[in-house]
C-alpha cells in the first residue's frame, strides 16, 4: 500500500486561525483539487472573491504551515 501525498489542500478564506484547511480535503493532483474547489464555490462567474482556494498541502515543498 502506498501513501498518497497531500500536495494540495482546499483552504477556506472565510475561516480564521489554523482551521482554515478544510478537513479531509487533501489531494495528490492539482486538477482534482481544482475540481473540488469549483464544486465548493458553486457558480462564481468572474472568479473573484472565492471562498475556497487551492493551496500547497503539508507534503508540498512550498507548504508554509
GROMACS .gro file of C-alpha atoms in nm:
model
   65
    1UNK     CA    1   0.000   0.000   0.000
    2UNK     CA    2   0.145   0.335  -0.099
    3UNK     CA    3   0.064   0.650   0.091
    4UNK     CA    4  -0.085   0.932  -0.111
    5UNK     CA    5   0.098   1.259  -0.083
    6UNK     CA    6  -0.100   1.556   0.044
    7UNK     CA    7   0.041   1.801  -0.210
    8UNK     CA    8  -0.265   2.027  -0.235
    9UNK     CA    9  -0.539   2.123   0.006
   10UNK     CA   10  -0.858   2.327  -0.003
   11UNK     CA   11  -0.838   2.637   0.215
   12UNK     CA   12  -1.138   2.831   0.348
   13UNK     CA   13  -1.058   3.202   0.323
   14UNK     CA   14  -1.353   3.291   0.549
   15UNK     CA   15  -1.211   3.095   0.844
   16UNK     CA   16  -0.954   3.232   1.085
   17UNK     CA   17  -0.655   3.079   1.258
   18UNK     CA   18  -0.533   2.727   1.199
   19UNK     CA   19  -0.873   2.585   1.099
   20UNK     CA   20  -0.851   2.735   0.752
   21UNK     CA   21  -0.778   2.399   0.584
   22UNK     CA   22  -1.097   2.208   0.502
   23UNK     CA   23  -1.078   1.877   0.697
   24UNK     CA   24  -1.000   1.581   0.474
   25UNK     CA   25  -0.965   1.792   0.159
   26UNK     CA   26  -0.615   1.682   0.057
   27UNK     CA   27  -0.518   1.587  -0.297
   28UNK     CA   28  -0.214   1.447  -0.475
   29UNK     CA   29  -0.321   1.600  -0.808
   30UNK     CA   30  -0.384   1.970  -0.865
   31UNK     CA   31  -0.661   1.907  -1.120
   32UNK     CA   32  -0.863   1.709  -0.863
   33UNK     CA   33  -0.813   1.984  -0.605
   34UNK     CA   34  -0.934   2.246  -0.853
   35UNK     CA   35  -1.243   2.037  -0.936
   36UNK     CA   36  -1.332   2.011  -0.565
   37UNK     CA   37  -1.271   2.385  -0.518
   38UNK     CA   38  -1.508   2.463  -0.805
   39UNK     CA   39  -1.769   2.230  -0.655
   40UNK     CA   40  -1.744   2.404  -0.314
   41UNK     CA   41  -1.752   2.758  -0.455
   42UNK     CA   42  -2.052   2.694  -0.678
   43UNK     CA   43  -2.112   2.917  -0.976
   44UNK     CA   44  -1.867   3.205  -0.939
   45UNK     CA   45  -1.870   3.353  -1.288
   46UNK     CA   46  -1.590   3.610  -1.257
   47UNK     CA   47  -1.360   3.400  -1.034
   48UNK     CA   48  -1.304   3.683  -0.785
   49UNK     CA   49  -1.358   3.668  -0.410
   50UNK     CA   50  -1.367   3.290  -0.399
   51UNK     CA   51  -1.424   3.147  -0.051
   52UNK     CA   52  -1.236   2.823  -0.116
   53UNK     CA   53  -0.894   2.817  -0.279
   54UNK     CA   54  -0.631   2.555  -0.364
   55UNK     CA   55  -0.310   2.590  -0.166
   56UNK     CA   56   0.002   2.377  -0.105
   57UNK     CA   57  -0.058   2.087   0.132
   58UNK     CA   58   0.162   1.952   0.413
   59UNK     CA   59   0.369   1.733   0.178
   60UNK     CA   60   0.434   2.010  -0.078
   61UNK     CA   61   0.776   2.179  -0.085
   62UNK     CA   62   0.611   2.526  -0.074
   63UNK     CA   63   0.394   2.450   0.232
   64UNK     CA   64   0.412   2.730   0.490
   65UNK     CA   65   0.209   2.558   0.765
   0.00000   0.00000   0.00000
